[in-house]
PDB file of C-alpha atoms in Angstrom:
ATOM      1  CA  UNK B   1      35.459  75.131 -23.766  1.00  0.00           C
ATOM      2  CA  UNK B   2      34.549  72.946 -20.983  1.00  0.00           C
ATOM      3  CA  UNK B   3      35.709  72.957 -17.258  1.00  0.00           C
ATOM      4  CA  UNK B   4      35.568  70.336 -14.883  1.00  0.00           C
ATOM      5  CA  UNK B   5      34.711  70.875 -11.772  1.00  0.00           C
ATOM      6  CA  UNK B   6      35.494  68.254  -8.860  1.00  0.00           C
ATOM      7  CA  UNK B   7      33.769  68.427  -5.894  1.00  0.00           C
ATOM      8  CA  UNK B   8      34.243  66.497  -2.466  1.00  0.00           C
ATOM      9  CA  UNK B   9      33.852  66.714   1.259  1.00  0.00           C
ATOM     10  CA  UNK B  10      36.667  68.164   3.504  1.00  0.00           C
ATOM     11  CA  UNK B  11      39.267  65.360   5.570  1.00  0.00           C
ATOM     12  CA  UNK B  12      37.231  64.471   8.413  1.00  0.00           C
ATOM     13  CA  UNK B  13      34.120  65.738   7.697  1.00  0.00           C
ATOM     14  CA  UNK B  14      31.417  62.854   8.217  1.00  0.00           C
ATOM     15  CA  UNK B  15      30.058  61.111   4.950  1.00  0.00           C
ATOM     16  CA  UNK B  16      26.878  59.432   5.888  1.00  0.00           C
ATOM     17  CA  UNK B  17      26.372  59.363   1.740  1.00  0.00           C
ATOM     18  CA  UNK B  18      29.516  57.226   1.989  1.00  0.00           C
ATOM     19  CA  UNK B  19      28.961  55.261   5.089  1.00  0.00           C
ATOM     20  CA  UNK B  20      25.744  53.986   3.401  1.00  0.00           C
ATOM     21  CA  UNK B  21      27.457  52.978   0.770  1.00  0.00           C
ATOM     22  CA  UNK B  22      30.150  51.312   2.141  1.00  0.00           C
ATOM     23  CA  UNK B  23      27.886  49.683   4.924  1.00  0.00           C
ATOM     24  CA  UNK B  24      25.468  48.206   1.997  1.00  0.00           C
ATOM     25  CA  UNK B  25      28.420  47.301  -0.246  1.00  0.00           C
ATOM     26  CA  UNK B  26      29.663  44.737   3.546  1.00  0.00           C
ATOM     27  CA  UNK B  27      25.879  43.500   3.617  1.00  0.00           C
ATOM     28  CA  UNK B  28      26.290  42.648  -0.376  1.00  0.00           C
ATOM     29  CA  UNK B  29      29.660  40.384   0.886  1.00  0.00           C
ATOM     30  CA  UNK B  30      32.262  43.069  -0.162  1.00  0.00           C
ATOM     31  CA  UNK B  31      33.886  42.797   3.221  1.00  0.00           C
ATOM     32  CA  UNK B  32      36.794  44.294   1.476  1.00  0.00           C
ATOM     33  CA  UNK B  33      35.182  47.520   1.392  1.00  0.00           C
ATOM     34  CA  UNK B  34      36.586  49.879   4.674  1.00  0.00           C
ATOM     35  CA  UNK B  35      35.064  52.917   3.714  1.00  0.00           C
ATOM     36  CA  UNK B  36      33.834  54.952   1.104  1.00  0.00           C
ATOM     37  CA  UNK B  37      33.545  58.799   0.476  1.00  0.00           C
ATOM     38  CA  UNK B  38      31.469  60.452  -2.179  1.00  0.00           C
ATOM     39  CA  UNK B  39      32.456  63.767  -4.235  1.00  0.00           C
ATOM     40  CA  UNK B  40      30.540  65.593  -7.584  1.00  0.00           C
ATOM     41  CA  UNK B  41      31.719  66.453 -10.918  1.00  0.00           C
ATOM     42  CA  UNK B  42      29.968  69.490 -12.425  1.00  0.00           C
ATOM     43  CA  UNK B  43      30.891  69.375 -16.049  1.00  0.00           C
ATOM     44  CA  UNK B  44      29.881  73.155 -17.235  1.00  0.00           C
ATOM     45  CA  UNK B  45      30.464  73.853 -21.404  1.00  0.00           C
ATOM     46  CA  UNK B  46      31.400  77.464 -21.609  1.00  0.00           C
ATOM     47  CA  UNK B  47      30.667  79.752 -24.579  1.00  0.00           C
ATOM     48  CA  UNK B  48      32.203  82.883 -26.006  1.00  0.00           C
ATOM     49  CA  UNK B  49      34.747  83.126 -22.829  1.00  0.00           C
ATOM     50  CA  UNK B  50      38.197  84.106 -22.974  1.00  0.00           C
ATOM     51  CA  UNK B  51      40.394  80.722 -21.184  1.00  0.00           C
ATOM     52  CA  UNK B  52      41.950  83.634 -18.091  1.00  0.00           C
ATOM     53  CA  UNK B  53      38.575  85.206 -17.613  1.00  0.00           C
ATOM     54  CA  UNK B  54      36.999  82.072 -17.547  1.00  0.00           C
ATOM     55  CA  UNK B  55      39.741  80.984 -14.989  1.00  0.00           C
ATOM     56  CA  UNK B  56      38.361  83.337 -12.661  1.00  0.00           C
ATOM     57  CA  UNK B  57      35.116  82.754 -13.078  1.00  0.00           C
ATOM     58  CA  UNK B  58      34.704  79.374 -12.725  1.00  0.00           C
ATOM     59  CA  UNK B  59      36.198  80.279  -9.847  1.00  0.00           C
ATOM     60  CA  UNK B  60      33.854  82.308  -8.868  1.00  0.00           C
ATOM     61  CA  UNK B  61      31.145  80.299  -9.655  1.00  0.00           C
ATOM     62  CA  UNK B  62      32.440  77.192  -7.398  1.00  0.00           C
ATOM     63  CA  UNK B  63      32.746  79.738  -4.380  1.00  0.00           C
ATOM     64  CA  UNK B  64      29.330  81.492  -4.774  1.00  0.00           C
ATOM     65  CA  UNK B  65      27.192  78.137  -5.996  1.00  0.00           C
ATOM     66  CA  UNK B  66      28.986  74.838  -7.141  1.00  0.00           C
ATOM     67  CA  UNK B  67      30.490  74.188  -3.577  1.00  0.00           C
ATOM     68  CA  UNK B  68      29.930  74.460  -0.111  1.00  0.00           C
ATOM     69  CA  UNK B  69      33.688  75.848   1.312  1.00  0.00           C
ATOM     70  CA  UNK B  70      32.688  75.705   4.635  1.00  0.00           C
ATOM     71  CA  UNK B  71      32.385  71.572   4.474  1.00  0.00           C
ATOM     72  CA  UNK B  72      33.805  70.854   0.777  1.00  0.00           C
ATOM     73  CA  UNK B  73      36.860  71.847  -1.144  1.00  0.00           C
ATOM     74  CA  UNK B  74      36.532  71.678  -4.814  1.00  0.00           C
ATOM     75  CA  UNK B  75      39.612  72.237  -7.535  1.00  0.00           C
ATOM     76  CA  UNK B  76      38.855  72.473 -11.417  1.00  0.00           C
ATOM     77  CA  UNK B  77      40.626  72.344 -14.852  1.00  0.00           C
ATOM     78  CA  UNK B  78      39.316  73.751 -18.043  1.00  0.00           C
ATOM     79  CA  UNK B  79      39.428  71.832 -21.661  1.00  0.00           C
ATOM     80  CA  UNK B  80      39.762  72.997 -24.716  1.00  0.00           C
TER      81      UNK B  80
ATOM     82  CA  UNK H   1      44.389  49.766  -2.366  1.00  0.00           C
ATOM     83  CA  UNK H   2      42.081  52.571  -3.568  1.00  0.00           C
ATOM     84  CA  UNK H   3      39.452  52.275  -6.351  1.00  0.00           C
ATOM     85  CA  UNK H   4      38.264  55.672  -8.281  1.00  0.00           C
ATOM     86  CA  UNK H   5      34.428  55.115  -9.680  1.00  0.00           C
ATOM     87  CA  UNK H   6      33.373  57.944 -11.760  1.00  0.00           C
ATOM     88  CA  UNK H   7      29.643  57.236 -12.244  1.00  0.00           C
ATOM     89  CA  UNK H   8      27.534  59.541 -14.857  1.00  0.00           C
ATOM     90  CA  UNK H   9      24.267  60.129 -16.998  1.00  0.00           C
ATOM     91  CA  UNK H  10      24.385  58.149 -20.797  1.00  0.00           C
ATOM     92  CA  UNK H  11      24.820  60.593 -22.997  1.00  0.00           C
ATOM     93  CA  UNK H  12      20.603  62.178 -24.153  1.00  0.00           C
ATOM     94  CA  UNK H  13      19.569  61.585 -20.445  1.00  0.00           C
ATOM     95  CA  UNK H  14      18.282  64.289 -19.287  1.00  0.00           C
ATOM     96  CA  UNK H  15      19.784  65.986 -16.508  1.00  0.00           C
ATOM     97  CA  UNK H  16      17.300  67.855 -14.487  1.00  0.00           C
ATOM     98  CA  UNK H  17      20.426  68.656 -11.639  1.00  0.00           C
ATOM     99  CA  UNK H  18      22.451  69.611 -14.662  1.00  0.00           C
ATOM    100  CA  UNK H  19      19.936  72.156 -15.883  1.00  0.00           C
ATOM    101  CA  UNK H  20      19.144  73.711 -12.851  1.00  0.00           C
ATOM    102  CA  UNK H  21      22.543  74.338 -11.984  1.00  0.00           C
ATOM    103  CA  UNK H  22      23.139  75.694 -15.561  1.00  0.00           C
ATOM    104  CA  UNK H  23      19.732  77.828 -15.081  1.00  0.00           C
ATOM    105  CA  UNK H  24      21.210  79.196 -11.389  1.00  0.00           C
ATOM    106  CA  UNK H  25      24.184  79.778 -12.876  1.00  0.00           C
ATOM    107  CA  UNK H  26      22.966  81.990 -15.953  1.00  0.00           C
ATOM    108  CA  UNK H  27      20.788  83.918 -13.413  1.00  0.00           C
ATOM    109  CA  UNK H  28      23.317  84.788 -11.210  1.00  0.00           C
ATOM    110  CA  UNK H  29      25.289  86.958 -14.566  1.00  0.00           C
ATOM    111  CA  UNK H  30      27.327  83.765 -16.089  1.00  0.00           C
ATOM    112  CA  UNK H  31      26.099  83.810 -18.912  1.00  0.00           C
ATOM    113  CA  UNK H  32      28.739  82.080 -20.985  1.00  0.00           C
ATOM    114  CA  UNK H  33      27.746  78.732 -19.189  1.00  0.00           C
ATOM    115  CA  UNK H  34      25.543  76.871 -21.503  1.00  0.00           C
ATOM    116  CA  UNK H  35      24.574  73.606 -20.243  1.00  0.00           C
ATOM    117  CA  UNK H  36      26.029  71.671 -17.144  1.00  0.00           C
ATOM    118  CA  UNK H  37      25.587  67.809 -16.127  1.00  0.00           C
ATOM    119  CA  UNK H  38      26.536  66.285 -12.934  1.00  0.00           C
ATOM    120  CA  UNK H  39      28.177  63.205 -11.723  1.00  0.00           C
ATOM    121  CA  UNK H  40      29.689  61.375  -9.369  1.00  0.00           C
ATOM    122  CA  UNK H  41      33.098  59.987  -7.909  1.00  0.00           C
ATOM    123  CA  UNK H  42      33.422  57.405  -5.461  1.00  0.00           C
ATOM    124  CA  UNK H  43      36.171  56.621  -3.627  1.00  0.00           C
ATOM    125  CA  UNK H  44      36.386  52.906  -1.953  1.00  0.00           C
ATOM    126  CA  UNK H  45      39.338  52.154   0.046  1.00  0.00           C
ATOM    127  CA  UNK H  46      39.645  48.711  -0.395  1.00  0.00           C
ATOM    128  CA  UNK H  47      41.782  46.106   1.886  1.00  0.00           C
ATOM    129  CA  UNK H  48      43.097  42.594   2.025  1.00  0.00           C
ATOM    130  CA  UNK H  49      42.201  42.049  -2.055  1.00  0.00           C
ATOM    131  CA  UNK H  50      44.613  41.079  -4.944  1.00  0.00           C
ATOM    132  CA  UNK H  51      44.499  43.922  -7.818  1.00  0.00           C
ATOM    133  CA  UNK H  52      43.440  41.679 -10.172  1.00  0.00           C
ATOM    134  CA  UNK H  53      40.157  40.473  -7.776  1.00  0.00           C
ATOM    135  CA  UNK H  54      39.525  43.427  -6.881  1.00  0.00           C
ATOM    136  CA  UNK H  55      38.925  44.472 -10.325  1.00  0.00           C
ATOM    137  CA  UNK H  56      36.622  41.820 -11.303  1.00  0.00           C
ATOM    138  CA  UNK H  57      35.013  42.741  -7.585  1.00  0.00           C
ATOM    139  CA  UNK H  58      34.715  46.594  -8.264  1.00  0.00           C
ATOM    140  CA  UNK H  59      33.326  45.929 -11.845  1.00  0.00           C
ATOM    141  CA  UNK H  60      30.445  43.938 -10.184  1.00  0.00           C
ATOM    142  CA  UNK H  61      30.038  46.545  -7.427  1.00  0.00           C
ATOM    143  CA  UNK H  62      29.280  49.148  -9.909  1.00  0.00           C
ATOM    144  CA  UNK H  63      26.952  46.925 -11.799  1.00  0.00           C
ATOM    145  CA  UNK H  64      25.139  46.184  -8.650  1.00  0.00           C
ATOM    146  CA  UNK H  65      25.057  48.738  -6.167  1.00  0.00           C
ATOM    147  CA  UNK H  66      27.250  52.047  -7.517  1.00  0.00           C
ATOM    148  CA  UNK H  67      25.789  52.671 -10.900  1.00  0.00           C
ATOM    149  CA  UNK H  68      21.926  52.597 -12.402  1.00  0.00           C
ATOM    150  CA  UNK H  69      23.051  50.920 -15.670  1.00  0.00           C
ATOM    151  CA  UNK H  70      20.099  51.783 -17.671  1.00  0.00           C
ATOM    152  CA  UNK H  71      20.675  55.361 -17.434  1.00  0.00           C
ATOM    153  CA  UNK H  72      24.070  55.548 -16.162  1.00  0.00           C
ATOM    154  CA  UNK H  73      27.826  54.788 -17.121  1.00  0.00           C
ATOM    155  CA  UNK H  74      31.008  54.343 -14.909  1.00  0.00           C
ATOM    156  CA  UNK H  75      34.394  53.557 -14.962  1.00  0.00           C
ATOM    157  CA  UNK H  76      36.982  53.164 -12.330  1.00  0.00           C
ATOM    158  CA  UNK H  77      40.458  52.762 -12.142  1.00  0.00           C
ATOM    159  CA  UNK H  78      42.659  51.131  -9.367  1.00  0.00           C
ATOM    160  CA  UNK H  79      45.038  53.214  -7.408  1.00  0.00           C
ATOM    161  CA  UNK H  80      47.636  51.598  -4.812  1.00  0.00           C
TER     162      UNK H  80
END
């Protein structure tokens, strides 16, 4: 089983990661770029787990380690 | 106009950011993750383009600036 974890910053929470981005991308002649904002996918393969237990902890896991709640919100879906 | 750009490691590159996650993970009692690799998703909010130029535009973006093509792979879709 796999679960896929996304990963991004909060609305309104500066992105300097994105800023750069979006500033170099202007430089390069993309003036259609406005702005850009950068998130994470943790792709975790899960053995021997049962899918509900593994519900909760992937849960779990993106709480204690995978994201930083006080800045990022994170949501995740698990595949067969 | 948004464009999604999920940008990840080629399949055998080794994830060192994967691994340690994976390793952090295991030591901290979840043990039924086996292996873990990370990537990203950037989000470019895009204005005053056609769809169709911005897709040739994003396409060279990526190949330029977003992605490391030797070691990475992307894909991105359009959203209005």
């Amino acid at each position: 089983m796999k679960a896929i974890v996304h990963v991004g910053l909060k609305p309104g929470v500066l992105d300097p990661q994105g800023k750069a981005v979006a500033d170099t991308l202007g430089r390069m002649g993309y003036d259609e770029v406005h702005s850009a904002r950068i998130g994470k996918v943790i792709e975790l393969d899960l053995e021997g787990v049962a899918k509900d237990k593994a519900d909760a902890r992937v849960k779990e896991m993106c709480e204690k380690l995978l994201a930083n709640t006080v800045i990022e919100s994170y949501r995740y879906e698990l595949v067969d």
